């Protein structure tokens, strides 16, 4: 069924047909991230908000929303950037604003199994309705919650078929589970998006996969993630992790500055191996059994729930080039070296994609030879070794390195990745547990968790390697490899004492003695063991000296969505915000600030001719912060 009505009337008609089909209790399942049809979702929300007899339960994850300013000065910087990146008419999801204000109507609930990092902190409605679930269990949990409506953006048609494009991740597993319950009344809606790349693999489906295909233009620019800066600390973490990726192996990574840093160092390792190896000799300690140093002659294959910019950069750099085939015996011969890999083998298998506008353009522009080499599947296939293809997938994913990030690690190897000690969710489990468990299920697979050794908050530095924490995401019995800016701790098969000693070796030296004392008092560490002198050098000055910003370690290694002036102003406003808690620091900045030295920056924020006492104060404060930044 195809709609050819106007935007609002047509979407409202889709909602009415859905109600006629499934009734007045709608359990609406939406894909994670990019694949949400925002205007259609808003039409469902609007219909339920105006009619309290309709019950609408939205179940989803990672609801994307352009940044919002929290202060008038922040707005002066952000508003032009948001306009440039998203346009003035980007359809924000109505339920997000209601969630933030704890103002959802009583007949509407929004339940999420993964949220944007930090978005739910301090928001009771979001905290109460969070589901802690492995990514591979989400389809099961949706069915158990009574889902009866599925809606998502799709690409196509091409040769009569459509593509689930960015989000086959849960949709494929969900449809399979629903098909096993023929008595359940459901309605599946596809809205065609003209800019979504048509992806191959299991993402290609027949038109009867859907009950309704809506061809109303969604008028929804693809949500492009801004490319954020990579700090020297992040570059150091990524560099240490780049020592662990085997040529001829398999890579899984997530998104964020640590992953950008890893990809940057992998490219340097491949293109300037001599410089990379010289740096290894200077800064690497804590060697691992899987230490690797060569350039990528055979190359890598990607098998990752998330397909993002990093894989595009690895492909363009000639690293993502190890092709695989869906033939077990052929893969065994290829891995044994008795048969050559085909020139058209699959390079990347993903579950969902999300990234920059450049990344989306890259996917759209793949030619007919390249496109089948980048495939999309359900997470039931990508994130685990179940489903009947285990032996094939083990052959394809040889020397797998499943590289993820976490917030904290305990001294005995448990990881804190998704929540805080009071059970507030920060993001979600996602697929992290799946990939850690899969690494342990493979003879040559390894789980690698990256984190920064310290964090700054309110002018205070604290260690991210702690003795204990009330909440963990990955238990210590699944400990494997941990990486910070100071090195690599290989924990697999080690005793608790050996793990503690290895973790001390990659933590900030300022916190080592306190942790060692806790370990001794618990009887977990030999009273005569002392921290080796080499570990005492684990200090920020060492990192800043080796990984200082510049040509080798640029703040934006893959380009920036911000102007040079904005790149200066963003951290300046962040520093100003951090300073707000100290009256002494504010008074000092007011005294030091010289607005005349930063006319261009102040003009960008409308502070070049202050109209009030408050604006004059902010002009001086900002000038002081910019002076300190240099």
Coordinates of C-alpha atoms in Angstrom, one line a residue:
X1 CA 0.0 0.0 0.0
X2 CA 1.5 3.3 -1.0
X3 CA 0.5 6.8 0.2
X4 CA 0.5 9.7 -2.1
X5 CA -1.1 12.3 0.2
X6 CA 0.4 15.5 1.6
X7 CA 2.9 15.4 4.5
X8 CA 0.8 15.9 7.6
X9 CA -2.5 14.5 6.3
X10 CA -0.7 11.5 4.8
X11 CA 1.1 10.6 8.0
X12 CA -2.0 11.1 10.0
X13 CA -3.7 8.7 7.7
X14 CA -1.0 6.1 8.3
X15 CA -1.6 6.4 12.0
X16 CA -5.3 5.9 11.6
X17 CA -4.9 2.8 9.5
X18 CA -2.5 1.4 12.1
X19 CA -5.1 2.0 14.8
X20 CA -7.8 0.3 12.7
X21 CA -5.4 -2.7 12.3
X22 CA -4.0 -3.2 15.8
X23 CA -6.4 -1.3 18.1
X24 CA -6.0 1.6 20.6
X25 CA -3.1 0.2 22.5
X26 CA 0.0 0.8 20.3
X27 CA 3.3 -0.7 21.3
X28 CA 5.5 1.0 18.8
X29 CA 9.0 -0.4 18.1
X30 CA 11.5 2.0 16.6
X31 CA 15.1 1.2 15.4
X32 CA 18.1 2.5 17.2
X33 CA 19.7 5.7 16.0
X34 CA 19.4 6.8 12.4
X35 CA 16.4 4.7 11.2
X36 CA 13.6 6.4 13.1
X37 CA 11.0 8.1 10.8
X38 CA 10.7 11.2 13.0
X39 CA 7.7 12.9 11.5
X40 CA 5.8 9.7 11.5
X41 CA 6.7 9.0 15.1
X42 CA 5.6 12.6 15.9
X43 CA 2.2 11.9 14.2
X44 CA 1.7 8.8 16.5
X45 CA 2.8 10.9 19.5
X46 CA 0.4 13.8 18.6
X47 CA -2.5 11.4 18.0
X48 CA -2.1 9.8 21.5
X49 CA -1.5 13.2 23.2
X50 CA -4.8 14.5 21.9
X51 CA -6.7 11.3 22.7
X52 CA -6.2 10.0 26.2
X53 CA -8.1 6.8 25.3
X54 CA -5.2 5.8 23.1
X55 CA -2.3 4.2 24.9
X56 CA 1.1 4.6 23.2
X57 CA 4.1 2.7 24.4
X58 CA 7.3 3.5 22.4
X59 CA 10.2 1.1 22.7
X60 CA 13.5 2.1 21.1
X61 CA 17.1 3.1 21.8
X62 CA 19.5 6.0 21.1
X63 CA 17.0 8.7 20.3
X64 CA 19.1 11.2 18.3
X65 CA 18.6 14.9 18.9
X66 CA 20.6 17.9 17.6
X67 CA 22.4 19.6 20.5
X68 CA 20.6 22.1 22.6
X69 CA 22.2 25.1 24.4
X70 CA 21.8 25.4 28.1
X71 CA 22.9 29.0 28.4
X72 CA 22.5 32.2 26.3
X73 CA 26.2 32.4 25.5
X74 CA 26.3 28.7 24.6
X75 CA 23.4 29.3 22.3
X76 CA 25.2 32.1 20.4
X77 CA 28.0 29.6 19.6
X78 CA 25.8 26.5 19.0
X79 CA 22.8 27.9 17.1
X80 CA 24.7 28.7 13.9
X81 CA 26.5 25.3 14.1
X82 CA 23.2 23.4 14.5
X83 CA 21.7 25.3 11.6
X84 CA 24.6 24.5 9.4
X85 CA 24.7 20.8 10.3
X86 CA 21.0 19.9 10.6
X87 CA 19.1 22.8 8.9
X88 CA 16.4 24.9 10.4
X89 CA 13.6 22.3 9.8
X90 CA 15.1 19.1 11.2
X91 CA 12.2 17.2 12.8
X92 CA 13.1 16.8 16.4
X93 CA 11.3 13.9 18.2
X94 CA 8.5 15.4 20.3
X95 CA 8.9 12.8 23.0
X96 CA 12.5 13.7 23.7
X97 CA 11.5 17.2 24.9
X98 CA 8.7 15.7 27.1
X99 CA 11.1 13.2 28.6
X100 CA 13.6 15.9 29.5
X101 CA 10.9 17.9 31.2
X102 CA 9.4 14.7 32.9
X103 CA 6.2 15.8 31.1
X104 CA 5.1 12.8 29.1
X105 CA 1.3 12.4 29.0
X106 CA 0.1 9.7 31.3
X107 CA -1.0 7.5 28.4
X108 CA 2.4 7.6 26.7
X109 CA 5.6 5.8 27.8
X110 CA 9.0 5.8 26.2
X111 CA 11.2 2.8 27.0
X112 CA 14.8 2.6 25.8
X113 CA 17.5 0.0 26.0
X114 CA 20.3 2.3 25.1
X115 CA 20.6 6.1 25.4
X116 CA 23.0 8.8 24.3
X117 CA 25.8 9.0 26.8
X118 CA 24.7 11.0 29.8
X119 CA 21.4 12.0 28.3
X120 CA 19.4 10.2 31.0
X121 CA 21.4 11.4 34.1
X122 CA 19.1 13.3 36.5
X123 CA 16.0 12.5 34.4
X124 CA 13.7 10.3 36.5
X125 CA 11.3 9.4 33.6
X126 CA 14.2 8.1 31.5
X127 CA 15.9 6.3 34.4
X128 CA 12.7 4.5 35.4
X129 CA 11.9 3.3 31.9
X130 CA 15.3 2.0 30.9
X131 CA 15.7 -1.7 30.0
X132 CA 19.1 -3.3 30.7
X133 CA 19.4 -5.8 27.9
X134 CA 22.1 -7.3 25.7
X135 CA 21.6 -6.1 22.1
X136 CA 21.0 -9.7 21.0
X137 CA 18.1 -10.0 23.5
X138 CA 16.3 -6.9 22.4
X139 CA 14.1 -8.5 19.8
X140 CA 13.0 -11.1 22.4
X141 CA 12.3 -8.4 24.9
X142 CA 10.3 -6.3 22.4
X143 CA 8.1 -9.4 21.7
X144 CA 7.6 -10.0 25.4
X145 CA 6.5 -6.3 25.9
X146 CA 3.8 -6.8 23.3
X147 CA 5.1 -4.9 20.3
X148 CA 2.4 -4.6 17.6
X149 CA 3.7 -1.8 15.4
X150 CA 7.2 -1.5 13.8
X151 CA 8.2 1.7 11.9
X152 CA 11.5 2.5 10.3
X153 CA 13.2 4.4 7.4
X154 CA 14.3 2.2 4.4
X155 CA 16.1 2.7 1.1
X156 CA 14.9 1.6 -2.3
X157 CA 13.3 0.1 -4.2
X158 CA 16.1 -1.4 -6.4
X159 CA 14.9 -4.2 -8.7
X160 CA 11.7 -4.4 -6.7
X161 CA 13.5 -4.9 -3.3
X162 CA 14.0 -2.6 -0.4
X163 CA 16.9 -2.3 2.0
X164 CA 16.7 -1.9 5.8
X165 CA 19.8 0.1 5.2
X166 CA 21.1 1.6 8.5
X167 CA 19.0 -0.7 10.8
X168 CA 18.6 -4.4 10.0
X169 CA 20.0 -4.8 13.5
X170 CA 16.9 -5.7 15.5
X171 CA 14.3 -5.6 12.7
X172 CA 15.4 -8.9 11.1
X173 CA 15.4 -10.8 14.4
X174 CA 12.1 -9.2 15.5
X175 CA 10.3 -10.1 12.3
X176 CA 11.6 -13.7 12.7
X177 CA 10.3 -13.9 16.2
X178 CA 6.9 -12.4 15.4
X179 CA 6.5 -14.8 12.5
X180 CA 6.7 -17.6 15.1
X181 CA 3.5 -16.2 16.7
X182 CA 0.9 -16.2 14.0
X183 CA -1.9 -15.3 16.4
X184 CA -0.4 -11.8 17.1
X185 CA -1.7 -8.8 15.3
X186 CA 1.1 -6.6 14.1
X187 CA 1.7 -3.8 11.5
X188 CA 5.0 -3.0 10.0
X189 CA 5.5 0.4 8.3
X190 CA 8.4 1.4 6.1
X191 CA 9.0 5.0 5.1
X192 CA 11.3 5.4 2.1
X193 CA 14.1 7.9 2.6
X194 CA 15.7 9.1 -0.6
X195 CA 19.1 9.6 0.9
X196 CA 19.6 6.4 2.8
X197 CA 22.2 4.1 1.2
X198 CA 20.9 0.9 -0.3
X199 CA 22.8 -1.7 1.6
X200 CA 23.3 -5.4 0.7
X201 CA 23.5 -8.5 2.9
X202 CA 20.5 -9.6 4.9
X203 CA 19.3 -5.9 4.9
X204 CA 17.8 -6.5 1.4
X205 CA 14.2 -7.6 1.8
X206 CA 11.1 -8.1 -0.4
X207 CA 8.3 -5.6 -0.4
X208 CA 6.1 -8.0 1.5
X209 CA 8.4 -7.7 4.5
X210 CA 6.3 -4.7 5.3
X211 CA 2.5 -4.2 5.7
X212 CA 2.7 -0.6 4.5
X213 CA 5.2 1.2 2.4
X214 CA 5.0 5.0 2.9
X215 CA 6.5 7.0 0.1
X216 CA 5.8 10.4 1.6
X217 CA 9.1 12.3 1.7
X218 CA 10.2 12.2 5.4
X219 CA 11.9 15.7 5.0
X220 CA 14.4 14.5 7.5
X221 CA 18.1 15.0 6.8
X222 CA 20.2 12.1 7.8
X223 CA 21.5 12.7 11.3
X224 CA 25.2 13.3 10.9
X225 CA 27.3 13.0 14.0
X226 CA 29.7 15.9 14.4
X227 CA 33.3 14.9 14.4
X228 CA 34.7 15.6 17.9
X229 CA 38.2 16.5 18.9
X230 CA 40.7 13.8 19.9
X231 CA 42.9 14.8 22.9
X232 CA 46.5 13.8 23.5
X233 CA 45.2 11.4 26.2
X234 CA 42.8 9.8 23.7
X235 CA 45.6 9.5 21.1
X236 CA 47.8 7.7 23.6
X237 CA 45.0 5.2 24.4
X238 CA 44.4 4.5 20.7
X239 CA 48.1 4.2 20.0
X240 CA 48.6 1.6 22.7
X241 CA 45.6 -0.4 21.4
X242 CA 47.0 -0.3 17.8
X243 CA 49.8 -2.6 19.0
X244 CA 47.2 -5.4 19.4
X245 CA 45.5 -5.7 16.0
X246 CA 46.8 -8.6 14.0
X247 CA 47.4 -8.4 10.2
X248 CA 45.1 -10.8 8.5
X249 CA 42.6 -10.5 11.4
X250 CA 39.2 -9.1 12.2
X251 CA 38.2 -5.8 13.8
X252 CA 35.2 -4.6 15.8
X253 CA 35.1 -1.1 17.1
X254 CA 32.6 1.4 18.4
X255 CA 32.3 5.2 18.0
X256 CA 33.9 8.1 19.8
X257 CA 37.2 9.8 20.2
X258 CA 39.1 6.7 21.5
X259 CA 38.1 4.8 18.4
X260 CA 39.1 7.7 16.2
X261 CA 42.4 7.7 17.9
X262 CA 42.8 3.9 17.4
X263 CA 42.0 4.2 13.7
X264 CA 44.4 7.1 13.3
X265 CA 47.3 5.0 14.8
X266 CA 46.4 1.9 12.8
X267 CA 46.7 4.1 9.6
X268 CA 50.1 5.4 10.8
X269 CA 51.2 1.9 11.6
X270 CA 50.4 0.9 8.0
X271 CA 51.6 3.9 6.1
X272 CA 54.6 5.0 8.3
X273 CA 55.5 1.8 10.1
X274 CA 59.1 3.0 10.9
X275 CA 57.8 6.1 12.8
X276 CA 55.1 4.0 14.5
X277 CA 57.6 1.3 15.7
X278 CA 60.0 4.0 17.0
X279 CA 57.2 5.3 19.2
X280 CA 56.3 1.8 20.4
X281 CA 59.9 1.5 21.6
X282 CA 59.7 4.8 23.5
X283 CA 56.3 4.5 25.2
X284 CA 55.0 0.9 25.2
X285 CA 55.2 -1.2 28.3
X286 CA 53.0 -4.1 29.5
X287 CA 53.5 -6.3 26.4
X288 CA 50.8 -8.7 25.4
X289 CA 50.9 -12.2 24.0
X290 CA 49.2 -10.7 20.8
X291 CA 51.7 -7.9 20.2
X292 CA 51.7 -7.0 16.5
X293 CA 54.0 -4.6 14.7
X294 CA 53.8 -5.0 10.9
X295 CA 52.0 -3.0 8.4
X296 CA 48.8 -4.5 7.1
X297 CA 49.8 -6.5 4.0
X298 CA 47.0 -9.0 4.2
X299 CA 44.6 -6.5 5.7
X300 CA 41.6 -6.6 8.0
X301 CA 38.0 -7.8 7.7
X302 CA 35.4 -5.9 9.7
X303 CA 32.6 -7.6 11.7
X304 CA 31.1 -5.0 14.0
X305 CA 27.6 -4.3 15.3
X306 CA 28.3 -0.7 14.4
X307 CA 29.6 0.3 11.0
X308 CA 31.0 3.9 11.2
X309 CA 33.5 6.3 9.8
X310 CA 36.5 4.5 11.1
X311 CA 35.9 1.5 8.8
X312 CA 35.6 4.0 5.8
X313 CA 39.0 5.5 6.8
X314 CA 40.6 2.0 7.1
X315 CA 39.2 1.0 3.7
X316 CA 40.5 4.2 2.0
X317 CA 43.9 3.6 3.7
X318 CA 44.2 0.1 2.2
X319 CA 43.8 -1.7 5.5
X320 CA 40.2 -3.0 5.3
X321 CA 40.9 -5.4 2.5
X322 CA 40.8 -9.0 3.7
X323 CA 37.8 -10.4 1.9
X324 CA 35.7 -13.3 3.3
X325 CA 33.2 -15.7 1.6
X326 CA 30.2 -17.5 2.8
X327 CA 31.6 -20.9 2.2
X328 CA 33.1 -22.9 5.1
X329 CA 35.4 -25.1 3.1
X330 CA 36.6 -22.3 1.0
X331 CA 37.3 -20.2 4.1
X332 CA 39.3 -23.1 5.6
X333 CA 41.4 -23.3 2.4
X334 CA 42.0 -19.5 2.3
X335 CA 43.0 -19.4 6.0
X336 CA 45.4 -22.4 5.4
X337 CA 47.0 -20.6 2.5
X338 CA 46.1 -23.2 -0.1
X339 CA 43.6 -21.0 -1.9
X340 CA 43.7 -17.2 -2.6
X341 CA 41.0 -15.0 -1.3
X342 CA 38.7 -13.7 -4.1
X343 CA 39.0 -10.1 -5.2
X344 CA 35.3 -9.6 -4.5
X345 CA 35.2 -11.0 -1.0
X346 CA 33.1 -9.3 1.7
X347 CA 35.1 -6.7 3.6
X348 CA 32.6 -5.5 6.2
X349 CA 29.6 -7.1 7.9
X350 CA 27.7 -4.7 10.2
X351 CA 24.5 -4.5 12.3
X352 CA 23.7 -0.8 12.1
X353 CA 25.5 2.3 10.9
X354 CA 25.8 5.8 12.2
X355 CA 28.3 8.5 11.4
X356 CA 29.2 11.7 9.6
X357 CA 27.7 13.1 6.4
X358 CA 30.9 12.2 4.6
X359 CA 30.4 8.6 5.7
X360 CA 26.8 8.5 4.4
X361 CA 28.0 9.9 1.1
X362 CA 30.7 7.2 0.9
X363 CA 28.1 4.5 1.3
X364 CA 25.8 6.0 -1.3
X365 CA 28.7 6.4 -3.8
X366 CA 29.9 2.8 -3.6
X367 CA 29.9 1.4 -7.1
X368 CA 28.3 -1.8 -8.2
X369 CA 31.5 -3.8 -7.6
X370 CA 32.1 -2.4 -4.1
X371 CA 28.6 -2.3 -2.7
X372 CA 28.1 -6.1 -2.2
X373 CA 31.4 -6.1 -0.2
X374 CA 29.8 -4.0 2.6
X375 CA 26.9 -5.9 4.1
X376 CA 24.3 -5.3 6.9
X377 CA 22.7 -8.0 9.0
X378 CA 20.8 -8.5 12.2
X379 CA 22.7 -8.4 15.5
X380 CA 21.7 -12.1 16.0
X381 CA 24.3 -12.9 13.3
X382 CA 26.9 -10.2 14.0
X383 CA 27.2 -10.1 17.8
X384 CA 27.4 -13.8 18.6
X385 CA 28.3 -17.3 17.4
X386 CA 24.8 -18.8 17.4
X387 CA 22.4 -19.7 14.7
X388 CA 24.0 -22.5 12.8
X389 CA 26.8 -20.6 11.1
X390 CA 29.2 -20.8 14.0
X391 CA 32.0 -22.7 12.2
X392 CA 31.9 -20.4 9.2
X393 CA 31.9 -17.3 11.3
X394 CA 34.9 -18.5 13.3
X395 CA 36.8 -19.0 10.1
X396 CA 35.8 -15.6 8.8
X397 CA 36.6 -13.8 12.1
X398 CA 40.0 -15.3 12.7
X399 CA 42.3 -13.3 15.0
X400 CA 39.3 -11.2 16.0
X401 CA 40.0 -8.1 18.1
X402 CA 36.8 -6.9 19.7
X403 CA 37.7 -3.4 20.8
X404 CA 35.3 -1.4 23.0
X405 CA 35.4 1.4 25.6
X406 CA 34.5 1.6 29.2
X407 CA 34.3 4.2 31.9
X408 CA 36.1 2.4 34.8
X409 CA 37.9 -0.8 35.5
X410 CA 38.3 -2.5 38.9
X411 CA 41.8 -3.7 40.0
X412 CA 40.8 -7.3 39.4
X413 CA 39.4 -6.7 35.9
X414 CA 35.7 -6.0 36.0
X415 CA 34.5 -3.3 33.7
X416 CA 32.0 -0.4 34.4
X417 CA 30.6 0.7 31.0
X418 CA 26.9 1.6 31.3
X419 CA 25.9 2.9 34.7
X420 CA 26.8 4.5 38.0
X421 CA 26.9 3.1 41.6
X422 CA 23.3 4.4 42.3
X423 CA 22.0 2.4 39.2
X424 CA 21.6 5.6 37.1
X425 CA 22.1 4.5 33.5
X426 CA 24.7 6.5 31.5
X427 CA 24.3 4.7 28.2
X428 CA 23.6 1.0 28.1
X429 CA 25.1 -2.4 27.7
X430 CA 24.5 -2.6 24.0
X431 CA 26.6 -5.3 22.5
X432 CA 29.6 -5.0 24.7
X433 CA 28.9 -8.2 26.8
X434 CA 28.2 -10.1 23.5
X435 CA 31.6 -9.3 22.0
X436 CA 33.5 -10.0 25.3
X437 CA 31.8 -13.4 25.5
X438 CA 32.4 -14.1 21.8
X439 CA 36.1 -13.3 22.3
X440 CA 36.3 -16.0 25.0
X441 CA 34.4 -18.4 22.8
X442 CA 37.1 -18.2 20.1
X443 CA 40.6 -19.8 20.3
X444 CA 42.2 -16.7 18.7
X445 CA 39.8 -14.0 19.6
X446 CA 40.5 -11.3 22.2
X447 CA 38.4 -8.7 24.0
X448 CA 40.1 -5.3 24.4
X449 CA 38.6 -2.6 26.6
X450 CA 40.0 0.9 26.2
X451 CA 39.6 3.7 28.8
X452 CA 41.3 6.8 30.0
X453 CA 43.4 6.3 33.2
X454 CA 41.9 9.5 34.8
X455 CA 39.0 11.9 34.4
X456 CA 38.5 15.5 35.3
X457 CA 35.3 16.8 37.0
X458 CA 34.8 20.0 38.9
X459 CA 38.5 20.8 38.8
X460 CA 39.3 17.5 40.4
X461 CA 41.2 14.5 38.9
X462 CA 40.1 11.0 39.8
X463 CA 41.3 7.6 38.7
X464 CA 39.3 5.4 36.4
X465 CA 41.0 2.3 37.7
X466 CA 39.5 1.7 41.1
X467 CA 39.7 -1.0 43.8
X468 CA 35.9 -1.7 43.6
X469 CA 32.7 -0.3 42.3
X470 CA 29.1 -1.3 43.2
X471 CA 28.0 -1.7 39.6
X472 CA 29.8 -3.6 36.8
X473 CA 28.9 -4.3 33.2
X474 CA 31.5 -7.0 32.5
X475 CA 32.3 -9.3 35.5
X476 CA 35.9 -10.0 36.4
X477 CA 35.8 -13.7 35.3
X478 CA 35.5 -12.4 31.7
X479 CA 38.6 -10.1 32.0
X480 CA 40.9 -10.1 29.1
X481 CA 42.9 -7.1 27.8
X482 CA 42.7 -3.5 29.2
X483 CA 44.3 -0.5 27.6
X484 CA 45.0 3.0 28.9
X485 CA 47.3 5.8 27.7
X486 CA 50.0 4.2 29.8
X487 CA 50.0 0.7 28.3
X488 CA 48.4 -2.7 28.0
X489 CA 47.4 -5.1 30.8
X490 CA 46.8 -8.6 29.6
X491 CA 44.6 -10.2 32.3
X492 CA 43.4 -13.4 30.7
X493 CA 44.2 -16.5 32.7
X494 CA 46.0 -14.4 35.4
X495 CA 45.6 -14.7 39.2
X496 CA 44.0 -11.8 41.0
X497 CA 47.4 -10.7 42.3
X498 CA 48.9 -10.7 38.8
X499 CA 45.9 -8.7 37.5
X500 CA 46.3 -6.1 40.2
X501 CA 50.0 -5.7 39.5
X502 CA 49.2 -5.4 35.7
X503 CA 46.5 -2.8 36.4
X504 CA 48.8 -0.7 38.6
X505 CA 51.2 -0.7 35.6
X506 CA 48.7 1.1 33.4
X507 CA 47.1 3.5 35.9
X508 CA 48.1 7.1 36.8
X509 CA 51.1 7.1 39.2
X510 CA 49.3 9.6 41.5
X511 CA 46.8 6.9 42.5
X512 CA 48.9 3.8 42.6
X513 CA 49.9 3.8 46.2
X514 CA 46.3 4.0 47.5
X515 CA 45.2 1.1 45.3
X516 CA 48.2 -1.0 46.3
X517 CA 47.4 -0.4 50.0
X518 CA 43.8 -1.5 49.5
X519 CA 45.0 -4.7 47.7
X520 CA 47.4 -5.5 50.5
X521 CA 44.8 -4.9 53.2
X522 CA 42.5 -7.3 51.4
X523 CA 45.2 -10.0 51.2
X524 CA 45.4 -9.8 47.5
X525 CA 48.9 -8.6 47.1
X526 CA 52.3 -9.7 48.5
X527 CA 53.2 -7.3 51.3
X528 CA 56.7 -7.1 49.9
X529 CA 55.7 -6.2 46.4
X530 CA 56.5 -2.6 45.5
X531 CA 55.5 -0.5 42.4
X532 CA 58.2 -0.8 39.8
X533 CA 60.0 2.4 38.9
X534 CA 58.8 2.3 35.3
X535 CA 55.2 2.5 36.5
X536 CA 56.0 5.7 38.5
X537 CA 56.4 7.5 35.2
X538 CA 52.7 7.2 34.4
X539 CA 52.0 10.9 34.5
X540 CA 50.1 13.3 32.2
X541 CA 53.4 15.2 31.4
X542 CA 54.7 12.1 29.7
X543 CA 51.6 11.8 27.5
X544 CA 51.6 15.5 26.6
X545 CA 55.2 15.3 25.6
X546 CA 54.8 12.3 23.4
X547 CA 51.3 12.9 21.9
X548 CA 51.3 16.7 21.7
X549 CA 48.8 18.1 19.2
X550 CA 50.3 18.7 15.8
X551 CA 50.8 17.0 12.5
X552 CA 51.3 13.5 14.0
X553 CA 48.4 13.7 16.5
X554 CA 45.9 16.3 15.2
X555 CA 42.9 17.3 17.3
X556 CA 40.7 16.4 14.3
X557 CA 42.5 13.5 12.5
X558 CA 39.7 13.0 10.0
X559 CA 38.5 16.6 9.5
X560 CA 36.2 18.8 11.4
X561 CA 32.6 20.1 11.1
X562 CA 33.6 23.3 12.9
X563 CA 35.5 26.3 11.7
X564 CA 39.0 27.1 13.2
X565 CA 37.5 29.8 15.3
X566 CA 34.7 27.4 16.6
X567 CA 37.4 24.8 17.4
X568 CA 38.9 27.4 19.8
X569 CA 35.7 28.6 21.2
X570 CA 34.1 25.2 22.0
X571 CA 36.8 24.1 24.6
X572 CA 37.0 27.7 25.9
X573 CA 33.3 27.7 26.8
X574 CA 33.7 24.2 28.3
X575 CA 36.5 25.6 30.5
X576 CA 34.4 28.6 31.4
X577 CA 31.6 26.2 32.5
X578 CA 34.0 24.2 34.6
X579 CA 35.2 27.4 36.3
X580 CA 31.7 28.3 37.4
X581 CA 32.0 26.3 40.6
X582 CA 34.9 28.4 41.9
X583 CA 34.3 32.1 42.8
X584 CA 38.0 32.6 43.3
X585 CA 38.8 31.3 39.8
X586 CA 36.1 33.5 38.3
X587 CA 37.4 36.6 40.1
X588 CA 40.9 35.8 38.8
X589 CA 39.7 35.5 35.3
X590 CA 37.7 38.7 35.5
X591 CA 40.8 40.5 36.6
X592 CA 43.1 39.0 33.9
X593 CA 40.7 39.1 30.9
X594 CA 41.6 41.5 28.1
X595 CA 38.8 41.5 25.5
X596 CA 40.8 43.6 23.1
X597 CA 43.1 40.7 22.4
X598 CA 40.3 38.5 21.1
X599 CA 38.1 40.7 18.9
X600 CA 37.2 38.0 16.3
X601 CA 36.2 35.4 18.9
X602 CA 34.1 37.9 20.9
X603 CA 32.5 39.1 17.7
X604 CA 31.4 35.5 16.9
X605 CA 29.6 35.4 20.2
X606 CA 28.2 38.9 20.0
X607 CA 30.4 40.1 22.8
X608 CA 32.6 42.6 20.9
X609 CA 30.2 45.4 21.9
X610 CA 28.8 44.3 25.2
X611 CA 25.3 45.6 25.8
X612 CA 25.1 44.9 29.6
X613 CA 27.2 44.4 32.7
X614 CA 26.7 40.7 32.3
X615 CA 28.0 40.7 28.7
X616 CA 31.0 42.8 29.7
X617 CA 31.8 40.2 32.5
X618 CA 31.5 37.3 30.1
X619 CA 33.7 39.1 27.5
X620 CA 36.5 39.4 30.1
X621 CA 36.0 35.8 31.4
X622 CA 36.2 34.4 27.9
X623 CA 39.2 36.5 27.0
X624 CA 41.0 35.1 30.1
X625 CA 40.2 31.5 29.1
X626 CA 41.4 32.0 25.5
X627 CA 44.6 33.5 26.8
X628 CA 45.3 30.4 28.9
X629 CA 44.5 28.1 25.9
X630 CA 47.2 30.0 23.9

